[in-house]
C-alpha positions as a Markdown table, in Angstrom:
| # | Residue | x | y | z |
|---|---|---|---|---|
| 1 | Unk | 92.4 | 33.6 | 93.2 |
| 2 | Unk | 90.5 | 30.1 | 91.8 |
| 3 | Unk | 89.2 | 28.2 | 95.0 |
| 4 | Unk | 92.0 | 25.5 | 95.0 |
| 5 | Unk | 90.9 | 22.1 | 94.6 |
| 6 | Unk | 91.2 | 20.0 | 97.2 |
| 7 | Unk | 89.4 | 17.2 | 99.5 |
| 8 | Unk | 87.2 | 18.2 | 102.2 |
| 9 | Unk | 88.2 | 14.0 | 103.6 |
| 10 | Unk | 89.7 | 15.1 | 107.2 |
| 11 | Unk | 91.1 | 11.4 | 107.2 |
| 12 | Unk | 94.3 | 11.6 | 108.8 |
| 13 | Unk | 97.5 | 11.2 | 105.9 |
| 14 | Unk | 100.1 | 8.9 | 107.3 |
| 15 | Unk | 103.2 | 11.3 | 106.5 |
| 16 | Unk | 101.0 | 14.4 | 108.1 |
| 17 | Unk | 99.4 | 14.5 | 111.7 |
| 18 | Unk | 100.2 | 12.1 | 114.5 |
| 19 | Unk | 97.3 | 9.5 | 115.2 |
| 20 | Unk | 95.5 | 6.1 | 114.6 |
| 21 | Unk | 96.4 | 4.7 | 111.3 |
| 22 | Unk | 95.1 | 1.2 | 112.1 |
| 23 | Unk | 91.6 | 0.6 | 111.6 |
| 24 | Unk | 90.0 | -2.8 | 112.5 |
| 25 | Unk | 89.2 | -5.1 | 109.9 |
| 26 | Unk | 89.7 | -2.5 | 107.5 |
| 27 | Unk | 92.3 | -2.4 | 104.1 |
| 28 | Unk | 94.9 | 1.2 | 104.9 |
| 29 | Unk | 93.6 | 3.5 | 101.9 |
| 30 | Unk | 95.7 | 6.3 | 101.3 |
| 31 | Unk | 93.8 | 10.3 | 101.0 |
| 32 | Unk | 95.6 | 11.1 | 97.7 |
| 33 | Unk | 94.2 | 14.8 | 97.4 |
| 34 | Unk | 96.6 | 17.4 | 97.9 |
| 35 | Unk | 96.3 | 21.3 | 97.6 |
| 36 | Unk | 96.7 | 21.5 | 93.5 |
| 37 | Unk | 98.2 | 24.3 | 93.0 |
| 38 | Unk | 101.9 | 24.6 | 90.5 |
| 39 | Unk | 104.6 | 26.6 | 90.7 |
| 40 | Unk | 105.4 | 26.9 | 86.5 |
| 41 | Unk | 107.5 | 29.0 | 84.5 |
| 42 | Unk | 104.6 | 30.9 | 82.6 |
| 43 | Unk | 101.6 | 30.4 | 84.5 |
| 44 | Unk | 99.6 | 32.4 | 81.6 |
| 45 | Unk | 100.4 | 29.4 | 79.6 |
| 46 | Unk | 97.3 | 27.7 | 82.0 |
| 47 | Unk | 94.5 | 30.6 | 81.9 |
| 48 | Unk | 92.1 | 27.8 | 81.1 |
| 49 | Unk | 92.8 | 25.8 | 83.8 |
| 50 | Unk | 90.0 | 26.9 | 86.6 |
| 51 | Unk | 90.7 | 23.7 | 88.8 |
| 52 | Unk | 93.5 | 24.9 | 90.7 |
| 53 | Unk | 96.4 | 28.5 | 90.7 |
| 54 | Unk | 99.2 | 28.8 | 89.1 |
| 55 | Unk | 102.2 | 30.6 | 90.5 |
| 56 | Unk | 105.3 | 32.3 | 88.8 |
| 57 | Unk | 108.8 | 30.4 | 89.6 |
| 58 | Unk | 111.0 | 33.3 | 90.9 |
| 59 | Unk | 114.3 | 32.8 | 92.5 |
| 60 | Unk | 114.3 | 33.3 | 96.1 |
| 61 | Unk | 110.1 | 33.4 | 96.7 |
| 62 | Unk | 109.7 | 30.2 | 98.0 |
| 63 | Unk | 110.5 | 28.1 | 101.0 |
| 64 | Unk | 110.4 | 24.3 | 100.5 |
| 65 | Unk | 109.4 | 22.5 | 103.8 |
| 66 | Unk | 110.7 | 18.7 | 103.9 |
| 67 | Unk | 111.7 | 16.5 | 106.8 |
| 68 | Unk | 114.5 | 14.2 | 106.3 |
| 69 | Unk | 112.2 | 11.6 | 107.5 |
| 70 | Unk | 109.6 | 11.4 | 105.4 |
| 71 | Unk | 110.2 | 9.6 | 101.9 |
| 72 | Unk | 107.6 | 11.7 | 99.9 |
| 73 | Unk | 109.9 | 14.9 | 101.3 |
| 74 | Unk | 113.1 | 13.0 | 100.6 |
| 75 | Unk | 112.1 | 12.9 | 97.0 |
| 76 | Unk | 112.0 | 16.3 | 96.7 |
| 77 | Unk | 115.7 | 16.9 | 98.6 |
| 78 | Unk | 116.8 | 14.6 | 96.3 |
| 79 | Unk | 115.6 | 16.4 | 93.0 |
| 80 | Unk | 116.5 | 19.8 | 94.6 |
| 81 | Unk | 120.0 | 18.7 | 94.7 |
| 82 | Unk | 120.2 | 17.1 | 91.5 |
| 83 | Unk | 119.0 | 20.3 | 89.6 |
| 84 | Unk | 120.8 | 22.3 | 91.7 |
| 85 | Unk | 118.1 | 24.5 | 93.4 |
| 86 | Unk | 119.3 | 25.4 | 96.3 |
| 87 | Unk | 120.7 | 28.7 | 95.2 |
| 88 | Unk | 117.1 | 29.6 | 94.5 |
| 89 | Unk | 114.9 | 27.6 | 96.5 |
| 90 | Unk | 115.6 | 27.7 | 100.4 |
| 91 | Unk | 114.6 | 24.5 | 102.8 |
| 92 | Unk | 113.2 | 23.8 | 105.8 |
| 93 | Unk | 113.8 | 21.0 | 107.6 |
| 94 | Unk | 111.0 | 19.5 | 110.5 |
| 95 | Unk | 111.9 | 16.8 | 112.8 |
| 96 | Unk | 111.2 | 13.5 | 113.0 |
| 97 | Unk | 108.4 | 13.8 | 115.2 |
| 98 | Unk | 105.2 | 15.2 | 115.2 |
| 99 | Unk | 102.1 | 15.8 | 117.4 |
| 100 | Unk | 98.2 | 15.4 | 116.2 |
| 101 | Unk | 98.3 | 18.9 | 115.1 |
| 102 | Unk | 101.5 | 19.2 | 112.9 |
| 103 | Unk | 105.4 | 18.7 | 112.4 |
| 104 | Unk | 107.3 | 21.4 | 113.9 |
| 105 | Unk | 110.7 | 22.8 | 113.8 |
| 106 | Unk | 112.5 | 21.8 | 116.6 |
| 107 | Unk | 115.5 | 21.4 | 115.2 |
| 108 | Unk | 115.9 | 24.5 | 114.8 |
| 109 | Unk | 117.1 | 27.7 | 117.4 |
| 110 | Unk | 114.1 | 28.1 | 119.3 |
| 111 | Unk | 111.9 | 26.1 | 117.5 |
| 112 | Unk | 111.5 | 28.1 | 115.2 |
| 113 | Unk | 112.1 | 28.2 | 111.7 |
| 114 | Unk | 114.7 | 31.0 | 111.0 |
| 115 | Unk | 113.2 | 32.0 | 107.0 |
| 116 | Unk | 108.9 | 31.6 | 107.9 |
| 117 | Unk | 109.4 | 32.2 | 111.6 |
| 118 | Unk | 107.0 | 29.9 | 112.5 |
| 119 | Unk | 106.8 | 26.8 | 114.9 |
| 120 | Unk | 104.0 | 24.6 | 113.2 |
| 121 | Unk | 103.9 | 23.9 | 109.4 |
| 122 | Unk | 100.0 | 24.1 | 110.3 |
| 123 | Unk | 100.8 | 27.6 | 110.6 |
| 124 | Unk | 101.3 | 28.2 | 106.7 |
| 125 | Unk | 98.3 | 26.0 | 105.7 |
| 126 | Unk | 96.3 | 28.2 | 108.1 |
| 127 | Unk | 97.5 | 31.2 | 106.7 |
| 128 | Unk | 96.4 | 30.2 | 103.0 |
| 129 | Unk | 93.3 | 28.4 | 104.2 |
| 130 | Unk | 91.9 | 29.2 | 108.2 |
| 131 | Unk | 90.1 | 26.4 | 108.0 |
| 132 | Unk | 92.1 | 23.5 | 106.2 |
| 133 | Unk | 90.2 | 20.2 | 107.0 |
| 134 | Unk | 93.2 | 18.0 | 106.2 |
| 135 | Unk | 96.4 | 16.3 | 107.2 |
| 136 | Unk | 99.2 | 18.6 | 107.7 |
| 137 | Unk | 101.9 | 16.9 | 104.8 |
| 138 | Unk | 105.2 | 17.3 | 104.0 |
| 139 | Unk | 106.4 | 18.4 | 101.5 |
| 140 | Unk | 105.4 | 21.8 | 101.0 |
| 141 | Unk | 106.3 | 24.6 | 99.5 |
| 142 | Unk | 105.6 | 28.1 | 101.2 |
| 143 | Unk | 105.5 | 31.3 | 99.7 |
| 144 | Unk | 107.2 | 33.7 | 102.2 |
| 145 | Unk | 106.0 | 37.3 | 102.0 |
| 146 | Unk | 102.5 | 36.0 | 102.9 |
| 147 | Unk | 103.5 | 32.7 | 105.0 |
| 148 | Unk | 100.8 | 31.2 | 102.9 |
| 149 | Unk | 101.4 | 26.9 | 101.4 |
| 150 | Unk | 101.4 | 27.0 | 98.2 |
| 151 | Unk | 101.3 | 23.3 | 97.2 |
| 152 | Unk | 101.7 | 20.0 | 99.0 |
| 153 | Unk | 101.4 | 17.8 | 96.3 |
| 154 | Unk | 104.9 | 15.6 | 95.9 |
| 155 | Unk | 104.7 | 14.0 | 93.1 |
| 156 | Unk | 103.9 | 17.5 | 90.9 |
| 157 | Unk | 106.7 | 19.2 | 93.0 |
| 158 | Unk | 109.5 | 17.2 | 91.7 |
| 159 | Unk | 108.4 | 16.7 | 88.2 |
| 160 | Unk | 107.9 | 20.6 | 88.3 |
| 161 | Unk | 111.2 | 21.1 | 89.8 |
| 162 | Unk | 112.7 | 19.2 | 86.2 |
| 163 | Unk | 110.5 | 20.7 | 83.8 |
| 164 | Unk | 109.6 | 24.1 | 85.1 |
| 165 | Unk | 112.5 | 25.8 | 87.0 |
| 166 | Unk | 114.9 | 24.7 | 84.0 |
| 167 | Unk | 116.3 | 28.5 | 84.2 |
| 168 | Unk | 117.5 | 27.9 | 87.9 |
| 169 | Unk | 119.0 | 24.5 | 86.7 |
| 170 | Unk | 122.7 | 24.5 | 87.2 |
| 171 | Unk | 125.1 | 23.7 | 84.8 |
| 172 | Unk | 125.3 | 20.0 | 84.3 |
| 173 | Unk | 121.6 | 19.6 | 85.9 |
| 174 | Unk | 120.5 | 15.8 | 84.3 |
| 175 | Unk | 117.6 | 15.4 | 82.4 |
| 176 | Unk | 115.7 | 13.2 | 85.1 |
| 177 | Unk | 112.3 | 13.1 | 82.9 |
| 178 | Unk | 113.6 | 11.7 | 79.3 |
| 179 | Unk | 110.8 | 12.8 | 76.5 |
| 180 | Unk | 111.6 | 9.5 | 74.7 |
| 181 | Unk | 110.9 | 7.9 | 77.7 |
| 182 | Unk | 108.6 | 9.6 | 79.8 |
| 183 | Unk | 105.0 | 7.1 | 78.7 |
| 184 | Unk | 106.8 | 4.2 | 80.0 |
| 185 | Unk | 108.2 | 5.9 | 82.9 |
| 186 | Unk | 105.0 | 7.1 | 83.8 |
| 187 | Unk | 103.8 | 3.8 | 83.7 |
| 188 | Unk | 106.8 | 2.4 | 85.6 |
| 189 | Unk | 106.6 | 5.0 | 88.3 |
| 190 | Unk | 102.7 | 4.0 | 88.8 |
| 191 | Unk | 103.5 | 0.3 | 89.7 |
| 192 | Unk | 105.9 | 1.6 | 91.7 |
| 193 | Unk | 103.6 | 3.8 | 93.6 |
| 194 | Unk | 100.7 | 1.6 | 94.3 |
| 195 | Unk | 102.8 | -1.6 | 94.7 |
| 196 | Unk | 105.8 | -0.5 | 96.7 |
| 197 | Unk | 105.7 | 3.2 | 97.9 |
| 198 | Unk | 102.5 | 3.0 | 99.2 |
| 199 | Unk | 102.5 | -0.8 | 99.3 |
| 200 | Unk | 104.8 | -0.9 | 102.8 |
| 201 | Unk | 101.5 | 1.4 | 104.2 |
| 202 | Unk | 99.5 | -1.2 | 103.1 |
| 203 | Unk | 101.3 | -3.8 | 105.1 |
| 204 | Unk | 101.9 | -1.4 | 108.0 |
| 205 | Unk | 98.5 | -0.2 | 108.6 |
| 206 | Unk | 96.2 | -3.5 | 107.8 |
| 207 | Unk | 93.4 | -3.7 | 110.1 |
| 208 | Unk | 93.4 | -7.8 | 109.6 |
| 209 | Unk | 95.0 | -10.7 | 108.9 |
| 210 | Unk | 92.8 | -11.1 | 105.8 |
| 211 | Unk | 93.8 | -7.4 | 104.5 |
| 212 | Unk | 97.8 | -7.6 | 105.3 |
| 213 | Unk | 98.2 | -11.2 | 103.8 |
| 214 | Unk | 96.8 | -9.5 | 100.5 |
| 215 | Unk | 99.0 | -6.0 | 101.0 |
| 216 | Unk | 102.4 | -8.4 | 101.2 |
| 217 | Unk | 101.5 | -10.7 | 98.6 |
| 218 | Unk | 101.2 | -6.9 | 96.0 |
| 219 | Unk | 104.2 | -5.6 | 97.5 |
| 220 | Unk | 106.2 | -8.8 | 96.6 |
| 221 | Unk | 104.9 | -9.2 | 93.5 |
| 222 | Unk | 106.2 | -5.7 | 92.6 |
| 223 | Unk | 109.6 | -5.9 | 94.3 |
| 224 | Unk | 110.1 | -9.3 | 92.3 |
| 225 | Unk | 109.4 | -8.0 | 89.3 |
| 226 | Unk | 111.7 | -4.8 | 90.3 |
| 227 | Unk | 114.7 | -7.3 | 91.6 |
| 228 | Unk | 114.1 | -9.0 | 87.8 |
| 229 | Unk | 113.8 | -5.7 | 85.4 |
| 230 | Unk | 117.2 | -4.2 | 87.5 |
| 231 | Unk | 119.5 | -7.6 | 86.1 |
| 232 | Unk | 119.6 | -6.3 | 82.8 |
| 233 | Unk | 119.9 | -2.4 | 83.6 |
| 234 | Unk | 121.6 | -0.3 | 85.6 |
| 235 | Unk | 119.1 | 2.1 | 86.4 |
| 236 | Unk | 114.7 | 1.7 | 86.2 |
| 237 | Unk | 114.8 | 3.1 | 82.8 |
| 238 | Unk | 118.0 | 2.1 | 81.5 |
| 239 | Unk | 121.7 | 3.7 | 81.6 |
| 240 | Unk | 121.5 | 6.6 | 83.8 |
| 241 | Unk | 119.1 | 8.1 | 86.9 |
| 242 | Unk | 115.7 | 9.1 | 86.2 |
| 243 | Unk | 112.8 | 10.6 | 88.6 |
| 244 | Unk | 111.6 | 7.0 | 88.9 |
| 245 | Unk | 114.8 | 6.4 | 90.8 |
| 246 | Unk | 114.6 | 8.6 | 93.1 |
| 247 | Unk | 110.6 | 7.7 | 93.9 |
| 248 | Unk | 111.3 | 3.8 | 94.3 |
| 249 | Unk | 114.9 | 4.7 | 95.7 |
| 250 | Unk | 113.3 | 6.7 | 99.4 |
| 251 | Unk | 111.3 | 3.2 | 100.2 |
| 252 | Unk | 114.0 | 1.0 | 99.3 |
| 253 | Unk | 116.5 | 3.2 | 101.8 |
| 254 | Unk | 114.0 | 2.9 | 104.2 |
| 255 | Unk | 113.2 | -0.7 | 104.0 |
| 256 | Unk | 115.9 | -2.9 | 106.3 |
| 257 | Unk | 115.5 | 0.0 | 109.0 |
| 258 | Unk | 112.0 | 0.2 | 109.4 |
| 259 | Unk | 109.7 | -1.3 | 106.8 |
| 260 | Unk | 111.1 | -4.7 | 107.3 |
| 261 | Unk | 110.1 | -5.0 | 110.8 |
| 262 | Unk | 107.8 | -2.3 | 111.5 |
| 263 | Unk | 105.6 | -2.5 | 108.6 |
| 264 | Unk | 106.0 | -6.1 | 108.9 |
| 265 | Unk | 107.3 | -6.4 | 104.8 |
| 266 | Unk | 109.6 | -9.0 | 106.2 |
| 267 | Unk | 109.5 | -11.7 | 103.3 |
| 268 | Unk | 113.5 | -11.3 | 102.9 |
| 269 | Unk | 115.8 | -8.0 | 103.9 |
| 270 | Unk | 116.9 | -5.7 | 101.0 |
| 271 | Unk | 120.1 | -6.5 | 101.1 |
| 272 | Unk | 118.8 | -10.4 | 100.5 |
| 273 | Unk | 118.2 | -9.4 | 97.3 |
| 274 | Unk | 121.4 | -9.1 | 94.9 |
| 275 | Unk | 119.8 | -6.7 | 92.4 |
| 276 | Unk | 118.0 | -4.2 | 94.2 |
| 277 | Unk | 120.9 | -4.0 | 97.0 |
| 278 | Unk | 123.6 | -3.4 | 94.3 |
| 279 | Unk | 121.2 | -1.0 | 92.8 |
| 280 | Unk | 120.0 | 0.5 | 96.2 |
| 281 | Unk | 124.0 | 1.0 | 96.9 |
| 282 | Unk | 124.4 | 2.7 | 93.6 |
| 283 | Unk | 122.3 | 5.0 | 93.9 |
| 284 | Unk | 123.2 | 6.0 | 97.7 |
| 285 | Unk | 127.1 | 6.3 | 96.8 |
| 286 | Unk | 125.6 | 8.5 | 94.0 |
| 287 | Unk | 125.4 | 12.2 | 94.9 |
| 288 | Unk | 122.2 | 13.9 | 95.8 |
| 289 | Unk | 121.0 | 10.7 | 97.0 |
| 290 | Unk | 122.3 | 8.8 | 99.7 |
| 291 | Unk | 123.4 | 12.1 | 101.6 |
| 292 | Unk | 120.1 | 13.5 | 101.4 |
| 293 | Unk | 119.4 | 10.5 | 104.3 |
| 294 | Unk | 119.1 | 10.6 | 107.9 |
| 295 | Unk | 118.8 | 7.1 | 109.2 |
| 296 | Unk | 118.2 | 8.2 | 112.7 |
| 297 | Unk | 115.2 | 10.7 | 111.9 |
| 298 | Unk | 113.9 | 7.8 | 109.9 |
| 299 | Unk | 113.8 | 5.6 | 112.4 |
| 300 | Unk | 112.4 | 8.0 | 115.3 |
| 301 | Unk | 109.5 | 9.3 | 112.8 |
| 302 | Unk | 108.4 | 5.3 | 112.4 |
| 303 | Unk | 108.7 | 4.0 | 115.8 |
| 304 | Unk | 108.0 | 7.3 | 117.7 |
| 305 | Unk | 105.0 | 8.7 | 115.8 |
| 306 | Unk | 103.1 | 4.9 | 115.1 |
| 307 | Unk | 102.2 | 4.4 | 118.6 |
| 308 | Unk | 99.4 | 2.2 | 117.5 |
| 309 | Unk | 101.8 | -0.2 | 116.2 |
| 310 | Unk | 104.8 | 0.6 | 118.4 |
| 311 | Unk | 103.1 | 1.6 | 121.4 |
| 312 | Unk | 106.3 | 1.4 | 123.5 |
| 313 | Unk | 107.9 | 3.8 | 121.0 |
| 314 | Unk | 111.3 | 2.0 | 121.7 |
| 315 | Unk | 113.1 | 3.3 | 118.8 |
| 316 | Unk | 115.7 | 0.2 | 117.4 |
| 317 | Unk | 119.5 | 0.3 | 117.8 |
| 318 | Unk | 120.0 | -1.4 | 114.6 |
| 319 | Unk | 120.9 | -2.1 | 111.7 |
| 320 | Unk | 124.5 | -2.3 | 111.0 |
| 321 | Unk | 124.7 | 0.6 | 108.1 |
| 322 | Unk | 128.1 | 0.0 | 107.1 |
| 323 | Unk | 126.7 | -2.1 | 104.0 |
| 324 | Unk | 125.6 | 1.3 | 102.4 |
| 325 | Unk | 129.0 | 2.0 | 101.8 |
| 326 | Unk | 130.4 | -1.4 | 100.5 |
| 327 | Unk | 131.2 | -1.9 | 96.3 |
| 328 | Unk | 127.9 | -2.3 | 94.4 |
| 329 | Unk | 129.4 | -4.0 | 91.5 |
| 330 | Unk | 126.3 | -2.3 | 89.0 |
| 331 | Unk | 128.8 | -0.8 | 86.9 |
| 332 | Unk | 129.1 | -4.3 | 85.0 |
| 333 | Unk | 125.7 | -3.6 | 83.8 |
| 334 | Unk | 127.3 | -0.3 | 82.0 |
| 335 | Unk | 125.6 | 3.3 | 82.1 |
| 336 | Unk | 126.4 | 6.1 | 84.4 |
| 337 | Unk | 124.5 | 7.7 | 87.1 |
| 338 | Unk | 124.3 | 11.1 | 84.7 |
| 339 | Unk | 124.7 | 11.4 | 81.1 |
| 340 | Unk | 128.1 | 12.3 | 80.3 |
| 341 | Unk | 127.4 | 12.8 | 76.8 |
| 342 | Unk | 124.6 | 15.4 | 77.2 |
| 343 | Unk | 126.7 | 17.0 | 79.5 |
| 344 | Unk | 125.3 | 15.8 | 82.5 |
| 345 | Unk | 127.3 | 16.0 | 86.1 |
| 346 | Unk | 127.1 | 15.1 | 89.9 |
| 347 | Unk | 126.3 | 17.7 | 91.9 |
| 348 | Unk | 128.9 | 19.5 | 93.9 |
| 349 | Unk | 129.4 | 19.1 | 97.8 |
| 350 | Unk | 126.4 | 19.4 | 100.3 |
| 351 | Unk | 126.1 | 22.9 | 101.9 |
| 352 | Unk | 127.6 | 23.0 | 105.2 |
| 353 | Unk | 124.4 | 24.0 | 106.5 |
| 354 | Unk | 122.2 | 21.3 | 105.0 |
| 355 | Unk | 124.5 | 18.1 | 106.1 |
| 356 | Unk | 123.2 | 15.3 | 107.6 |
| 357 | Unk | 124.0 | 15.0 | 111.4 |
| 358 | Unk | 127.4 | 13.0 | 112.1 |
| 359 | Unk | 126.7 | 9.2 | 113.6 |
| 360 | Unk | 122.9 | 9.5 | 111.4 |
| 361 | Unk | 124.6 | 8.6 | 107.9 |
| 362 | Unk | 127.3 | 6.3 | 107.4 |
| 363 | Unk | 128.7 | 8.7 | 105.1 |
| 364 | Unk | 128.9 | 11.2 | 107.9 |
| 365 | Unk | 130.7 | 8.9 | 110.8 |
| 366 | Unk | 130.0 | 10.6 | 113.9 |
């Protein structure tokens, strides 16, 4: 095999390994590097391509590793369901909380996680690389003959999901990355990234007055100009979901119940804001989205696992969730969620075994 790109930086990633994400006087900078490597329909295709491997997409090879709480992970729950993977492309799901050296499976019989039969996560990085130097990230995918991590880099995982495990697609699978539109998404989903996905770190992890004044003025900025693009379209890119819904969608679910307060993003709540509320609503009533969430394991994972800005770990009753459920009124705007007329369709139910737990999802009362 290539030797896989990837940073020797043993910074700490937020969405990793438990520890001190506050650093006096000092602006949060997120460690973007991730292990490189692709899972693609004809890795032959990249022979070329020395920077990083290539593996075969085969049904029933892989084990995706995503907890519910973390919104990079919740991206790729979401796209799983969408394209209907989960016939090919089995998940396991970490709990909220995690200790300095990695998130566990403790949710599961044991502890253990019943397809890799391991405890840690750390486990399957250690397996491909004894000495990782890195944070310990969800998600990522595992191949599991050899227990080994194949990739943890999100944002390649989903788009990968849509372009190159189209034979596993089900029927009805929506087109989530548009050629005609794909430039300006790309461009979309970057603001979106630096402005508001990683922007609530910013604001969360300041080190100074100075840093986090700066981090919420960019955040707002962005969300402003995100309330102000959604009054004239349904969706990000127009009349039906894209993958830049689902990447500014797992911050925006997140935001009243933790970013608000904790990350102290508190200019106004979401649901203050008519557009993005309406649109936030959409897409949770839309399936494959909102029933991907746990509200509960988002909560513990923020209030438990930050003790350097929660140090009591007091995890909040509230809020009221009920609004989730309530008419969004974005259908006067036109579009759909799919694409009827390319034959896109809703997924079907969620698995029994994949369900959010009752009382976590308003969706699912308790």
């Amino acid at each position: 095999m290539a030797d896989t790109k990837m940073s020797k930086n043993t910074s700490p990633n937020e969405h990793s390994t438990k520890g001190a994400y506050v650093h006096a006087g000092e602006e949060y900078t997120r460690d973007t590097n991730y292990i490189e490597d692709r899972i693609v329909a004809d890795p032959s295709a990249f022979a070329d391509d020395a920077e990083r491997d290539y593996w075969p997409v085969e049904a029933n090879r892989y084990r995706l590793v995503a907890a519910r709480a973390c919104p990079w992970a919740n991206r790729t729950l979401i796209a799983r369901r969408l394209l209907g993977l989960e016939d090919v492309l089995s998940v396991g799901l970490p709990g909220p909380t995690h200790d300095i050296r990695s998130w566990t499976f403790d949710l599961d019989e044991g502890g253990v996680d019943p397809v890799l039969g391991i405890e840690r996560l750390q486990e399957a990085y250690f397996a491909r690389f004894p000495d990782y130097p890195r944070g310990i990230t969800v998600p990522a995918i595992v191949d599991i003959e050899s227990g080994a991590v194949v990739t943890n880099n999100f944002p390649q995982i989903t788009e990968d999901f849509s372009k190159e495990w189209k034979q596993f697609h089900r029927e009805g699978a929506p087109d989530l990355w548009p050629a005609e539109l794909e430039d300006e998404m790309r461009d979309v989903m970057k603001r979106i990234y630096t402005e508001i996905n990683n922007g609530v770190y910013r604001c969360g992890f300041a080190g100074s007055q100075e840093t986090y004044e700066a981090a919420f003025e960019r955040l707002w900025t962005a969300l402003d100009w995100v309330e102000e693009r959604l009054s004239t379209r349904r969706y990000l890119m127009g009349d039906h979901i894209t993958e830049a819904d689902i990447r500014l969608f797992t911050t925006l679910v997140r935001f009243d119940a933790v970013y608000y307060s904790h990350f102290k993003c508190g200019r106004q709540t979401l649901a203050s804001m008519p557009n993005l509320w309406g649109y936030a609503r959409d897409l949770f009533q839309t399936p494959g989205f909102g029933d991907t969430v746990d509200f509960q394991q988002i909560k513990e994972h923020y209030y438990i696992v930050h003790e350097d800005i929660n140090p009591t770990q007091i995890v909040p009753a509230g809020p009221d969730l009920s609004g989730w459920l309530t008419p969004h009124g974005r259908e006067a705007l036109g579009g759909s969620p799919f694409d009827e007329a390319a034959g896109a369709t809703a997924p079907g139910p969620v698995r029994e075994s994949e369900k959010v737990t009752a009382g976590h999802n308003p969706m699912y009362p308790a």
